[in-house]
Coordinates of C-alpha atoms in Angstrom, one line a residue:
M139 CA 52.8 -27.7 -122.2
K140 CA 49.4 -27.1 -123.8
A141 CA 47.5 -24.1 -124.8
P142 CA 45.0 -22.2 -122.7
R143 CA 41.9 -23.2 -120.8
L144 CA 42.4 -21.2 -117.6
L145 CA 42.5 -17.4 -117.5
T146 CA 40.3 -16.9 -120.5
P147 CA 36.8 -15.4 -120.9
L148 CA 34.0 -17.8 -119.9
A149 CA 32.8 -18.2 -123.5
L150 CA 36.2 -19.0 -124.7
M151 CA 36.6 -21.4 -121.8
I152 CA 33.5 -23.3 -122.7
G153 CA 34.5 -23.5 -126.4
A154 CA 38.0 -24.5 -125.5
A155 CA 36.8 -27.2 -123.1
M156 CA 34.6 -28.6 -125.8
S157 CA 37.4 -28.6 -128.3
L158 CA 39.8 -30.2 -125.7
S159 CA 37.2 -32.9 -125.0
S160 CA 36.8 -33.7 -128.6
C161 CA 40.6 -33.7 -129.1
E162 CA 41.1 -35.9 -126.1
K163 CA 38.5 -38.4 -127.4
K164 CA 40.3 -38.6 -130.7
Q165 CA 43.6 -39.0 -128.9
E166 CA 42.3 -41.8 -126.7
V167 CA 41.1 -43.7 -129.7
L168 CA 44.4 -43.1 -131.5
A169 CA 46.4 -44.2 -128.4
K170 CA 44.4 -47.4 -128.0
N171 CA 44.9 -48.2 -131.7
E172 CA 48.7 -47.6 -131.6
L173 CA 49.9 -48.7 -128.1
S174 CA 50.2 -52.3 -127.1
E175 CA 48.9 -53.5 -123.7
E176 CA 52.4 -53.9 -122.6
T177 CA 53.2 -50.3 -123.3
I178 CA 50.0 -49.1 -121.6
G179 CA 51.0 -51.2 -118.5
Q180 CA 54.5 -49.6 -118.5
I181 CA 53.0 -46.1 -118.7
R182 CA 50.7 -46.8 -115.7
A183 CA 53.6 -48.4 -113.8
L184 CA 55.5 -45.1 -114.1
G185 CA 52.5 -43.2 -112.6
F186 CA 51.1 -41.6 -115.8
G187 CA 47.6 -41.7 -117.2
T188 CA 47.0 -43.3 -120.6
S189 CA 43.9 -41.6 -121.9
D190 CA 45.9 -39.1 -124.1
A191 CA 49.0 -41.2 -124.6
R192 CA 50.4 -41.1 -128.1
K193 CA 53.2 -42.9 -129.8
V194 CA 56.1 -40.9 -131.2
E195 CA 59.5 -41.9 -132.7
D196 CA 61.4 -41.9 -129.4
G197 CA 58.7 -43.4 -127.1
V198 CA 55.3 -42.2 -125.9
V199 CA 54.0 -38.7 -125.1
V200 CA 51.7 -38.4 -122.1
E201 CA 50.0 -35.4 -120.3
G202 CA 50.3 -33.4 -123.5
D203 CA 54.0 -32.5 -123.3
I204 CA 56.0 -35.3 -121.5
L205 CA 58.1 -37.7 -123.5
L206 CA 58.6 -41.1 -121.9
T207 CA 61.5 -42.6 -123.7
N208 CA 61.7 -46.3 -124.6
E209 CA 64.4 -46.5 -121.9
M210 CA 62.1 -45.0 -119.3
L211 CA 59.2 -47.3 -120.2
A212 CA 61.4 -50.3 -119.7
S213 CA 62.8 -49.2 -116.4
K214 CA 61.5 -50.5 -113.0
P215 CA 62.1 -47.8 -110.4
E216 CA 61.7 -48.7 -106.8
S217 CA 60.6 -45.4 -105.2
Q218 CA 57.0 -45.0 -104.1
F219 CA 54.3 -42.6 -105.3
M220 CA 53.3 -40.1 -102.6
R221 CA 50.2 -37.9 -102.8
V222 CA 48.9 -35.6 -100.1
G223 CA 46.4 -33.2 -101.7
E224 CA 45.1 -32.3 -105.2
D225 CA 47.4 -29.7 -106.7
E226 CA 50.7 -29.7 -104.8
Q227 CA 54.1 -29.7 -106.4
Y228 CA 55.6 -33.0 -107.7
R229 CA 59.0 -34.2 -108.7
T230 CA 60.0 -37.5 -110.4
T231 CA 62.2 -40.1 -108.9
N232 CA 64.9 -39.1 -111.4
L233 CA 66.8 -35.9 -110.7
V234 CA 70.0 -34.2 -112.0
T235 CA 72.9 -35.2 -109.8
G236 CA 76.6 -34.1 -109.4
L237 CA 75.6 -30.8 -107.9
P238 CA 76.6 -28.0 -107.9
R239 CA 76.4 -28.1 -111.7
T240 CA 75.9 -25.9 -114.7
L241 CA 73.8 -26.9 -117.6
T242 CA 74.1 -25.4 -121.1
V243 CA 71.1 -24.3 -123.1
K244 CA 71.1 -23.7 -126.9
L245 CA 68.5 -22.7 -129.5
E246 CA 69.0 -25.1 -132.4
G247 CA 68.1 -24.1 -135.9
S248 CA 65.9 -21.1 -136.9
F249 CA 63.7 -19.3 -134.3
P250 CA 62.1 -15.9 -134.2
S251 CA 64.4 -13.3 -132.5
A252 CA 62.0 -13.1 -129.5
Y253 CA 63.0 -16.7 -128.6
V254 CA 66.6 -15.7 -127.9
S255 CA 65.4 -13.1 -125.4
A256 CA 63.0 -15.6 -123.9
A257 CA 65.7 -18.2 -123.4
D258 CA 67.8 -15.6 -121.6
E259 CA 64.8 -14.7 -119.4
A260 CA 64.0 -18.3 -118.6
I261 CA 67.6 -18.9 -117.6
R262 CA 67.6 -15.7 -115.5
R263 CA 64.5 -16.9 -113.6
Y264 CA 66.3 -20.1 -112.5
N265 CA 69.7 -18.5 -111.8
A266 CA 68.0 -15.8 -109.7
R267 CA 67.0 -18.5 -107.2
N268 CA 70.7 -19.3 -106.4
L269 CA 70.2 -23.1 -106.8
R270 CA 72.9 -25.7 -106.9
L271 CA 71.9 -26.1 -110.5
R272 CA 72.7 -23.2 -112.8
F273 CA 72.1 -22.5 -116.5
V274 CA 73.9 -20.7 -119.3
R275 CA 73.0 -20.2 -122.9
I276 CA 75.6 -21.1 -125.6
T277 CA 75.6 -20.4 -129.3
S278 CA 78.0 -23.1 -130.4
G279 CA 78.9 -26.6 -129.4
T280 CA 76.7 -29.3 -127.9
A281 CA 74.3 -28.2 -125.2
N282 CA 72.9 -30.2 -122.3
L283 CA 69.5 -28.7 -123.1
P284 CA 69.1 -28.1 -126.9
I285 CA 65.8 -26.4 -127.9
T286 CA 64.5 -27.5 -131.3
S287 CA 61.5 -26.3 -133.3
A288 CA 58.7 -28.7 -134.4
Y289 CA 55.0 -28.7 -135.0
L290 CA 53.7 -30.8 -132.2
G291 CA 50.0 -30.8 -132.9
A292 CA 47.1 -28.4 -132.4
G293 CA 47.4 -26.5 -129.2
V294 CA 50.6 -28.1 -128.1
L295 CA 53.2 -25.4 -127.3
G296 CA 56.1 -27.5 -126.2
Q297 CA 57.2 -31.1 -125.5
S298 CA 59.9 -32.2 -123.0
G299 CA 62.6 -34.6 -124.0
G300 CA 61.6 -36.8 -121.0
F301 CA 63.0 -36.7 -117.5
P302 CA 66.5 -36.9 -116.1
S303 CA 68.3 -40.2 -116.6
G304 CA 71.6 -41.4 -115.1
G305 CA 71.9 -38.2 -113.2
N306 CA 71.7 -36.1 -116.4
P307 CA 68.8 -33.9 -117.5
A308 CA 66.5 -34.9 -120.3
P309 CA 68.1 -34.0 -123.7
G310 CA 66.3 -30.7 -124.2
F311 CA 62.8 -30.0 -125.5
K312 CA 60.8 -29.0 -128.5
L313 CA 58.8 -25.8 -129.0
S314 CA 56.2 -25.1 -131.6
P315 CA 56.4 -21.4 -132.7
T316 CA 53.4 -22.0 -134.9
A317 CA 51.2 -22.9 -131.9
I318 CA 52.8 -20.3 -129.6
N319 CA 52.2 -17.7 -132.3
S320 CA 53.6 -14.8 -130.2
T321 CA 56.6 -12.5 -129.8
N322 CA 55.7 -11.9 -126.1
V323 CA 59.1 -12.7 -124.4
N324 CA 57.7 -13.4 -120.9
Y325 CA 55.0 -15.7 -122.3
I326 CA 57.6 -17.7 -124.3
A327 CA 60.0 -17.7 -121.3
T328 CA 57.2 -19.2 -119.2
I329 CA 56.8 -22.0 -121.7
M330 CA 60.6 -22.6 -121.8
A331 CA 60.9 -22.5 -118.0
H332 CA 58.1 -25.1 -117.8
E333 CA 59.9 -27.5 -120.2
I334 CA 63.2 -27.0 -118.4
G335 CA 61.3 -27.9 -115.3
H336 CA 60.4 -31.3 -116.8
A337 CA 64.0 -31.8 -118.0
I338 CA 65.3 -31.5 -114.5
G339 CA 62.7 -33.7 -112.9
F340 CA 59.5 -31.7 -112.1
R341 CA 56.0 -32.9 -113.0
H342 CA 52.8 -30.9 -113.5
T343 CA 51.6 -29.1 -110.4
D344 CA 48.0 -30.2 -111.3
Y345 CA 49.1 -33.8 -112.0
M346 CA 46.2 -35.3 -110.2
N347 CA 43.7 -32.9 -111.8
R348 CA 44.8 -31.4 -115.1
A349 CA 41.3 -30.0 -115.6
Y350 CA 42.5 -27.3 -113.1
S351 CA 44.5 -25.5 -115.8
C352 CA 43.4 -27.3 -119.0
G353 CA 39.6 -27.5 -118.5
G354 CA 37.6 -30.5 -119.4
T355 CA 36.7 -33.4 -117.1
A356 CA 38.8 -33.9 -114.0
V357 CA 40.7 -37.2 -114.1
N358 CA 42.2 -38.8 -111.0
E359 CA 44.9 -41.1 -112.3
G360 CA 45.3 -42.9 -109.0
A361 CA 48.4 -44.1 -107.1
S362 CA 51.1 -46.1 -108.7
T363 CA 54.6 -47.4 -108.0
V364 CA 56.5 -44.3 -109.0
G365 CA 56.5 -41.0 -110.9
A366 CA 55.0 -38.3 -108.8
V367 CA 56.7 -37.6 -105.4
Y368 CA 55.2 -34.9 -103.3
I369 CA 57.5 -32.0 -102.5
P370 CA 57.2 -31.1 -98.8
G371 CA 56.3 -27.5 -98.0
T372 CA 54.2 -27.0 -101.1
P373 CA 50.4 -26.4 -100.8
S374 CA 47.8 -29.2 -100.7
G375 CA 45.3 -26.9 -102.4
P376 CA 45.0 -25.2 -105.8
D377 CA 48.0 -23.1 -106.9
P378 CA 46.7 -20.9 -109.8
S379 CA 50.0 -19.4 -110.8
S380 CA 52.6 -22.2 -110.7
W381 CA 55.1 -22.4 -113.5
M382 CA 54.4 -26.2 -113.8
L383 CA 50.7 -26.1 -114.4
A384 CA 49.9 -28.3 -117.4
C385 CA 48.3 -25.6 -119.5
V386 CA 48.8 -21.8 -119.9
G387 CA 46.6 -19.1 -121.4
N388 CA 47.8 -17.2 -124.4
G389 CA 50.2 -14.4 -123.4
V390 CA 50.2 -15.4 -119.7
N391 CA 53.4 -14.8 -117.8
R392 CA 54.1 -17.2 -114.9
P393 CA 57.3 -16.3 -113.1
F394 CA 58.1 -18.6 -110.1
N395 CA 55.7 -18.0 -107.3
A396 CA 56.5 -18.6 -103.6
N397 CA 55.5 -22.2 -103.8
D398 CA 57.6 -22.8 -106.9
V399 CA 60.6 -21.3 -105.1
T400 CA 60.0 -23.7 -102.2
A401 CA 59.9 -26.6 -104.6
L402 CA 63.0 -25.5 -106.5
N403 CA 64.9 -24.9 -103.2
Y404 CA 63.9 -28.3 -101.8
V405 CA 65.0 -30.3 -104.8
Y406 CA 68.0 -28.2 -105.9

């Protein structure tokens, strides 16, 4: 998840959009220098854009906060891409299986105290939906979804560990307390719930037009073989408060809205 463009004063929106545009241009040059044509082709085959793709130790990060592991890049899923509107809800072809199931969440290492409360709030939001997938925070042992701290780059609040694989969730996610720079529990919980969403198979609500929440130029990444499957019952128009929008404004709280609940209930 990236930092704010939507829900800020106009002047800040203009400045932020200019900053984002500059940042995206730099990232595009960096990605072209670092990624092979084969890797770029693999990213596109999975249904992701390549303009802001960047190489990291475990694979490639796309859309600001989504890690495509080397295993995912090499995979050849058979499911087809489905698109109905511009800003509806999307899931991946990979989901958590073996339901009903409980996943454990754990804060690894040192975090400000507000992050403990935020983790509990993010978990409460999911468990309140009475899904077949439930969450519990643990303080010892190995968690299904470890949360680690790392600086991820300017304006990047969090980064998923990928998407589910082999019926299991992605192996947690990273948060950047430096970029988040807040003790607002609901705001941090919103970021955590977003990254958990990726870990269990959800894509950005504004996948086809990330400018909706992030600003900048709208980019239509086009259809591909897999990677963004439309969730029936979710809107084919803009959804300004979805928990899975790509970017979030500073201090903004995004609990699940009615469309989010529809998506969660349909998948889990």
